[in-house]
């Protein structure tokens, strides 16, 4: 099992980079930079490429709606170039709240657009003249929609690799099935190992049945808050604001992917309470309504023996890359948590 680190997109990036350099030295394999309604992930990854030498660098994730497929491919090829072949493209759809509320673009056809974006990216990286007649993207633009002057072009540069790994962040059954079929990696959120097969197993198996063997095994990249020690139970509260935000506030009633996931995990009543409180503006109460049981189930928080047991559960559920979120404000403690975790890996 590989280990990775997730950079917080809300701030403190320059300080985090110094920590990333230290974590690379102790063997952490990959660093992910998220993109929400924050600084973009791309500029930060370019900076990280200059500061690191070995670890893989990845978007975790960028939304497909706000860049054209060819721009996404160009950007990925550029990051792969400046990192000397260490880049992984993580993509997702985000949700209506961010796409429509922040970017002002329609949130439509997530499955169809994801498939077409990946098709076009891989065409660009192979330096083919890009021609695509999809439902959502047409390249070149047809004459009846433009001037008729557009001609197929190919990427001028020669990419470091003609096939850059692609992760998809997916939660719903159809999205997960598509991921298992066409992606190199899958990035779920709030992963509860004991419920993973019940929630996603059928979708994964359906996708694997259509998967091209040339893609190789699917890299299952799972995020997990981390704190190791006999007196770290208080750290469970540190991750409750994020859970409350996603379950309660990332979308309207009936259109919140994270609320749906908590419900499928068996926490429907709790999810409803959190959502009611959050949408009523009672954020403090919503955070308090997140149960320790749920936080603990999706985290690696506790004594070494307990964390070792949880690692075995994550491995049994198919995790191949563990994306750590150390629950600490102290650099030395963060480093200790990660080093101890690596010692406990199965």
Short mmCIF file of C-alpha atoms in Angstrom, two decimals:
data_model
loop_
_atom_site.label_atom_id
_atom_site.label_comp_id
_atom_site.label_asym_id
_atom_site.label_seq_id
_atom_site.Cartn_x
_atom_site.Cartn_y
_atom_site.Cartn_z
CA UNK A 1 0.00 0.00 0.00
CA UNK A 2 1.36 3.42 -1.01
CA UNK A 3 1.09 6.47 1.19
CA UNK A 4 0.16 9.96 0.11
CA UNK A 5 -0.54 13.34 1.62
CA UNK A 6 -3.43 15.69 0.94
CA UNK A 7 -2.71 19.43 0.92
CA UNK A 8 -5.42 21.59 2.42
CA UNK A 9 -6.81 23.96 -0.20
CA UNK A 10 -7.97 26.56 2.31
CA UNK A 11 -4.58 28.10 3.06
CA UNK A 12 -1.06 27.67 4.39
CA UNK A 13 0.27 26.30 1.11
CA UNK A 14 3.81 27.66 1.35
CA UNK A 15 4.20 26.22 4.85
CA UNK A 16 2.75 22.93 3.65
CA UNK A 17 5.34 22.69 0.86
CA UNK A 18 8.19 22.64 3.39
CA UNK A 19 6.38 19.79 5.14
CA UNK A 20 5.93 17.94 1.85
CA UNK A 21 9.70 18.04 1.26
CA UNK A 22 10.21 16.45 4.69
CA UNK A 23 7.55 13.82 4.02
CA UNK A 24 9.14 12.93 0.70
CA UNK A 25 12.38 12.18 2.56
CA UNK A 26 10.62 9.68 4.85
CA UNK A 27 9.08 7.84 1.91
CA UNK A 28 5.64 9.33 1.23
CA UNK A 29 4.80 8.38 -2.35
CA UNK A 30 2.38 11.01 -3.65
CA UNK A 31 1.06 14.50 -2.86
CA UNK A 32 -2.43 15.56 -3.90
CA UNK A 33 -3.56 19.17 -4.29
CA UNK A 34 -7.28 19.82 -4.28
CA UNK A 35 -9.19 22.48 -6.17
CA UNK A 36 -12.54 23.82 -5.01
CA UNK A 37 -13.44 27.51 -4.85
CA UNK A 38 -9.89 28.25 -3.76
CA UNK A 39 -6.54 28.82 -5.46
CA UNK A 40 -6.23 26.64 -8.52
CA UNK A 41 -4.40 23.34 -8.11
CA UNK A 42 -2.25 23.66 -11.23
CA UNK A 43 -0.05 26.60 -10.21
CA UNK A 44 0.59 25.02 -6.82
CA UNK A 45 1.58 21.70 -8.39
CA UNK A 46 4.05 23.48 -10.66
CA UNK A 47 5.64 24.96 -7.55
CA UNK A 48 5.70 21.53 -5.87
CA UNK A 49 7.36 20.00 -8.93
CA UNK A 50 10.31 22.32 -8.42
CA UNK A 51 10.60 21.50 -4.72
CA UNK A 52 10.35 17.70 -4.92
CA UNK A 53 12.35 15.06 -6.76
CA UNK A 54 10.78 11.63 -6.29
CA UNK A 55 7.16 11.70 -5.18
CA UNK A 56 4.25 11.61 -7.58
CA UNK A 57 2.18 14.80 -7.82
CA UNK A 58 -1.55 14.78 -8.48
CA UNK A 59 -4.64 16.89 -8.73
CA UNK A 60 -7.11 15.74 -6.18
CA UNK A 61 -9.26 16.73 -8.06
CA UNK A 62 -9.92 19.32 -10.79
CA UNK A 63 -13.48 19.64 -12.14
CA UNK A 64 -14.04 18.69 -15.78
CA UNK A 65 -16.53 21.49 -16.51
CA UNK A 66 -14.26 24.52 -16.21
CA UNK A 67 -11.48 23.60 -18.67
CA UNK A 68 -11.87 22.32 -22.20
CA UNK A 69 -10.72 18.71 -22.62
CA UNK A 70 -7.76 19.80 -24.75
CA UNK A 71 -6.70 22.44 -22.21
CA UNK A 72 -6.91 19.82 -19.48
CA UNK A 73 -4.70 17.53 -21.58
CA UNK A 74 -2.22 20.34 -22.32
CA UNK A 75 -2.04 21.24 -18.63
CA UNK A 76 -1.48 17.64 -17.60
CA UNK A 77 1.25 17.23 -20.20
CA UNK A 78 2.90 20.44 -18.96
CA UNK A 79 2.87 19.30 -15.34
CA UNK A 80 4.18 15.89 -16.38
CA UNK A 81 7.00 17.68 -18.20
CA UNK A 82 8.08 19.98 -15.34
CA UNK A 83 7.89 17.07 -12.88
CA UNK A 84 9.83 14.70 -15.17
CA UNK A 85 6.99 12.21 -15.52
CA UNK A 86 5.65 12.36 -11.96
CA UNK A 87 2.17 13.76 -12.58
CA UNK A 88 -1.22 12.08 -12.13
CA UNK A 89 -4.39 13.77 -13.37
CA UNK A 90 -7.24 13.53 -10.89
CA UNK A 91 -10.58 14.68 -12.26
CA UNK A 92 -14.13 14.86 -11.00
CA UNK A 93 -17.41 16.62 -11.54
CA UNK A 94 -17.61 18.45 -8.21
CA UNK A 95 -21.29 19.35 -7.77
CA UNK A 96 -23.96 21.85 -8.78
CA UNK A 97 -23.22 24.20 -5.88
CA UNK A 98 -19.62 24.87 -6.94
CA UNK A 99 -20.06 24.55 -10.72
CA UNK A 100 -23.17 26.68 -11.01
CA UNK A 101 -22.78 28.80 -7.89
CA UNK A 102 -19.09 29.73 -8.26
CA UNK A 103 -18.17 29.09 -11.90
CA UNK A 104 -21.50 29.85 -13.53
CA UNK A 105 -21.47 26.78 -15.77
CA UNK A 106 -24.25 24.18 -16.00
CA UNK A 107 -23.77 20.94 -14.12
CA UNK A 108 -24.95 18.47 -16.74
CA UNK A 109 -24.21 14.99 -18.13
CA UNK A 110 -21.43 14.08 -15.67
CA UNK A 111 -21.00 10.53 -16.98
CA UNK A 112 -20.98 11.39 -20.65
CA UNK A 113 -18.67 14.35 -20.23
CA UNK A 114 -16.21 12.38 -18.09
CA UNK A 115 -15.88 9.64 -20.68
CA UNK A 116 -15.42 12.12 -23.55
CA UNK A 117 -12.90 14.24 -21.63
CA UNK A 118 -10.73 11.17 -20.99
CA UNK A 119 -10.98 10.04 -24.61
CA UNK A 120 -9.81 13.45 -25.83
CA UNK A 121 -7.00 13.76 -23.26
CA UNK A 122 -5.54 10.43 -24.28
CA UNK A 123 -5.75 11.42 -27.94
CA UNK A 124 -3.81 14.64 -27.21
CA UNK A 125 -1.10 12.80 -25.27
CA UNK A 126 -0.60 10.38 -28.15
CA UNK A 127 0.02 13.44 -30.36
CA UNK A 128 -2.76 12.49 -32.72
CA UNK A 129 -4.54 15.16 -34.72
CA UNK A 130 -7.48 15.69 -32.41
CA UNK A 131 -10.77 14.77 -34.01
CA UNK A 132 -13.76 14.00 -31.84
CA UNK A 133 -17.46 13.83 -32.60
CA UNK A 134 -19.04 13.28 -29.24
CA UNK A 135 -22.37 14.22 -27.78
CA UNK A 136 -20.83 16.91 -25.59
CA UNK A 137 -17.59 17.84 -27.37
CA UNK A 138 -16.91 18.22 -31.08
CA UNK A 139 -13.36 18.88 -32.26
CA UNK A 140 -12.86 20.64 -34.63
CA UNK A 141 -16.00 22.67 -34.14
CA UNK A 142 -18.51 21.80 -36.91
CA UNK A 143 -18.99 24.42 -39.61
CA UNK A 144 -22.62 24.93 -38.65
CA UNK A 145 -21.50 26.03 -35.21
CA UNK A 146 -18.52 28.15 -36.19
CA UNK A 147 -16.64 29.64 -39.11
CA UNK A 148 -15.77 26.34 -40.72
CA UNK A 149 -12.07 27.29 -40.60
CA UNK A 150 -11.10 24.95 -37.78
CA UNK A 151 -8.76 22.13 -38.79
CA UNK A 152 -7.53 19.19 -36.72
CA UNK A 153 -4.34 19.99 -34.80
CA UNK A 154 -1.93 17.96 -32.71
CA UNK A 155 0.03 18.93 -29.62
CA UNK A 156 3.21 20.73 -30.69
CA UNK A 157 5.31 19.37 -27.82
CA UNK A 158 6.27 15.75 -27.37
CA UNK A 159 4.87 14.72 -23.94
CA UNK A 160 7.13 12.94 -21.49
CA UNK A 161 4.56 10.12 -21.51
CA UNK A 162 1.89 9.33 -24.06
CA UNK A 163 -0.41 7.99 -21.33
CA UNK A 164 -0.64 10.01 -18.12
CA UNK A 165 -2.46 8.20 -15.29
CA UNK A 166 -6.00 9.43 -14.65
CA UNK A 167 -7.88 9.21 -11.38
CA UNK A 168 -11.62 9.82 -11.17
CA UNK A 169 -13.31 10.98 -7.99
CA UNK A 170 -16.60 9.06 -8.02
CA UNK A 171 -19.30 8.16 -5.52
CA UNK A 172 -22.48 7.13 -7.34
CA UNK A 173 -22.85 3.60 -8.78
CA UNK A 174 -22.77 4.67 -12.44
CA UNK A 175 -19.77 6.96 -11.88
CA UNK A 176 -17.89 4.23 -10.02
CA UNK A 177 -18.69 1.71 -12.77
CA UNK A 178 -17.33 4.13 -15.38
CA UNK A 179 -14.20 4.67 -13.27
CA UNK A 180 -13.54 0.94 -12.99
CA UNK A 181 -13.94 0.66 -16.77
CA UNK A 182 -11.75 3.50 -18.08
CA UNK A 183 -9.61 5.10 -15.34
CA UNK A 184 -6.22 4.30 -13.84
CA UNK A 185 -7.33 5.21 -10.34
CA UNK A 186 -10.47 5.73 -8.25
CA UNK A 187 -10.71 8.36 -5.53
CA UNK A 188 -13.74 7.92 -3.26
CA UNK A 189 -14.35 10.16 -0.26
CA UNK A 190 -15.18 9.32 3.38
CA UNK A 191 -14.26 5.67 2.75
CA UNK A 192 -15.70 3.23 5.30
CA UNK A 193 -13.91 -0.10 4.66
CA UNK A 194 -16.55 -2.40 6.16
CA UNK A 195 -19.26 -0.86 3.94
CA UNK A 196 -17.23 -0.46 0.75
CA UNK A 197 -18.27 -3.68 -0.98
CA UNK A 198 -21.92 -3.23 -0.01
CA UNK A 199 -21.98 0.33 -1.38
CA UNK A 200 -19.66 0.06 -4.40
CA UNK A 201 -18.85 -3.61 -5.02
CA UNK A 202 -21.43 -4.30 -7.74
CA UNK A 203 -20.51 -1.11 -9.62
CA UNK A 204 -16.80 -1.91 -9.48
CA UNK A 205 -17.32 -5.45 -10.72
CA UNK A 206 -19.52 -4.24 -13.58
CA UNK A 207 -16.84 -1.76 -14.63
CA UNK A 208 -14.02 -4.30 -14.36
CA UNK A 209 -15.93 -6.62 -16.70
CA UNK A 210 -15.54 -3.99 -19.46
CA UNK A 211 -12.04 -2.81 -18.54
CA UNK A 212 -9.17 -2.91 -21.03
CA UNK A 213 -6.45 -5.10 -19.44
CA UNK A 214 -3.84 -2.67 -20.79
CA UNK A 215 -4.95 -0.17 -18.14
CA UNK A 216 -3.62 -2.46 -15.41
CA UNK A 217 -5.07 -2.68 -11.89
CA UNK A 218 -7.22 0.15 -10.57
CA UNK A 219 -5.38 2.27 -7.98
CA UNK A 220 -7.89 2.77 -5.15
CA UNK A 221 -6.87 6.05 -3.52
CA UNK A 222 -8.54 6.54 -0.15
CA UNK A 223 -8.34 9.58 2.12
CA UNK A 224 -8.09 9.10 5.88
CA UNK A 225 -7.59 11.57 8.75
CA UNK A 226 -4.63 10.42 10.85
CA UNK A 227 -3.56 10.67 14.49
CA UNK A 228 -1.66 7.93 16.33
CA UNK A 229 -1.35 7.79 20.12
CA UNK A 230 -3.01 6.86 23.39
CA UNK A 231 -4.41 10.35 23.91
CA UNK A 232 -5.61 11.48 20.47
CA UNK A 233 -9.37 10.94 20.76
CA UNK A 234 -9.83 14.70 20.88
CA UNK A 235 -8.60 14.80 17.26
CA UNK A 236 -11.83 13.16 16.11
CA UNK A 237 -13.47 16.55 16.56
CA UNK A 238 -10.98 18.13 14.14
CA UNK A 239 -12.53 16.40 11.12
CA UNK A 240 -16.17 16.98 12.09
CA UNK A 241 -16.42 20.43 10.45
CA UNK A 242 -15.50 18.93 7.06
CA UNK A 243 -17.97 16.08 7.43
CA UNK A 244 -20.69 18.49 8.50
CA UNK A 245 -19.97 20.80 5.56
CA UNK A 246 -20.10 18.02 2.99
CA UNK A 247 -23.01 16.03 4.44
CA UNK A 248 -25.02 19.10 5.39
CA UNK A 249 -24.04 21.92 3.11
CA UNK A 250 -22.63 20.69 -0.21
CA UNK A 251 -25.86 20.69 -2.17
CA UNK A 252 -29.60 21.01 -1.68
CA UNK A 253 -31.91 18.42 -0.19
CA UNK A 254 -32.05 15.41 -2.46
CA UNK A 255 -29.04 16.62 -4.45
CA UNK A 256 -26.16 16.11 -2.05
CA UNK A 257 -23.84 13.22 -3.02
CA UNK A 258 -22.19 13.12 0.41
CA UNK A 259 -25.49 13.00 2.27
CA UNK A 260 -26.47 10.10 0.02
CA UNK A 261 -23.22 8.30 0.84
CA UNK A 262 -23.69 8.71 4.60
CA UNK A 263 -27.20 7.33 4.16
CA UNK A 264 -25.91 4.31 2.25
CA UNK A 265 -23.47 3.72 5.10
CA UNK A 266 -26.43 3.43 7.46
CA UNK A 267 -26.32 6.94 8.92
CA UNK A 268 -29.45 8.29 7.22
CA UNK A 269 -31.08 9.77 10.31
CA UNK A 270 -27.81 11.38 11.39
CA UNK A 271 -27.27 12.77 7.89
CA UNK A 272 -30.77 14.26 7.91
CA UNK A 273 -30.14 15.93 11.26
CA UNK A 274 -26.81 17.37 10.08
CA UNK A 275 -28.39 18.66 6.88
CA UNK A 276 -31.37 20.20 8.67
CA UNK A 277 -29.08 22.06 11.05
CA UNK A 278 -26.59 23.15 8.39
CA UNK A 279 -29.20 24.45 5.98
CA UNK A 280 -30.87 26.31 8.83
CA UNK A 281 -27.61 28.18 9.42
CA UNK A 282 -26.82 26.29 12.64
CA UNK A 283 -23.33 25.19 11.63
CA UNK A 284 -22.00 24.73 15.17
CA UNK A 285 -24.91 22.44 16.01
CA UNK A 286 -24.44 20.57 12.72
CA UNK A 287 -20.79 19.91 13.56
CA UNK A 288 -21.76 18.69 17.01
CA UNK A 289 -24.29 16.31 15.44
CA UNK A 290 -21.55 14.37 13.60
CA UNK A 291 -21.09 11.22 15.71
CA UNK A 292 -17.68 10.04 16.88
CA UNK A 293 -18.59 6.59 15.54
CA UNK A 294 -18.81 7.84 11.96
CA UNK A 295 -15.60 9.88 12.21
CA UNK A 296 -13.70 6.95 13.70
CA UNK A 297 -14.97 4.57 11.00
CA UNK A 298 -13.52 6.66 8.16
CA UNK A 299 -10.31 7.65 9.99
CA UNK A 300 -7.07 6.31 11.40
CA UNK A 301 -7.24 7.80 14.87
CA UNK A 302 -6.20 5.95 18.02
CA UNK A 303 -3.40 3.87 19.58
CA UNK A 304 -0.92 2.04 17.37
CA UNK A 305 -2.65 -1.33 17.80
CA UNK A 306 -6.02 0.09 16.83
CA UNK A 307 -4.60 1.93 13.81
CA UNK A 308 -2.88 -1.27 12.67
CA UNK A 309 -6.25 -3.07 12.80
CA UNK A 310 -7.88 -0.28 10.77
CA UNK A 311 -5.08 -0.43 8.21
CA UNK A 312 -5.80 -4.13 7.73
CA UNK A 313 -9.47 -3.27 7.17
CA UNK A 314 -8.58 -0.65 4.55
CA UNK A 315 -6.29 -3.15 2.80
CA UNK A 316 -8.98 -5.84 2.88
CA UNK A 317 -11.39 -3.37 1.26
CA UNK A 318 -9.00 -2.90 -1.68
CA UNK A 319 -7.14 0.29 -0.77
CA UNK A 320 -3.87 0.61 -2.68
CA UNK A 321 -2.98 4.24 -1.93
CA UNK A 322 -3.72 5.73 1.47
CA UNK A 323 -4.05 9.50 1.28
CA UNK A 324 -3.27 10.79 4.77
CA UNK A 325 -4.66 13.89 6.43
CA UNK A 326 -2.65 14.28 9.67
CA UNK A 327 -4.73 15.87 12.42
CA UNK A 328 -2.03 18.09 13.85
CA UNK A 329 -0.91 21.67 13.82
CA UNK A 330 2.64 20.74 14.74
CA UNK A 331 5.15 19.80 12.03
CA UNK A 332 7.14 17.40 14.20
CA UNK A 333 3.98 15.60 15.31
CA UNK A 334 2.70 15.41 11.74
CA UNK A 335 5.96 13.80 10.66
CA UNK A 336 5.77 11.36 13.58
CA UNK A 337 2.21 10.35 12.71
CA UNK A 338 3.21 9.60 9.12
CA UNK A 339 6.40 7.74 10.04
CA UNK A 340 4.53 5.57 12.57
CA UNK A 341 1.80 4.88 10.05
CA UNK A 342 4.33 3.71 7.49
CA UNK A 343 5.83 1.35 10.07
CA UNK A 344 2.37 -0.19 10.58
CA UNK A 345 1.53 -0.76 6.93
CA UNK A 346 0.54 -4.37 6.13
#
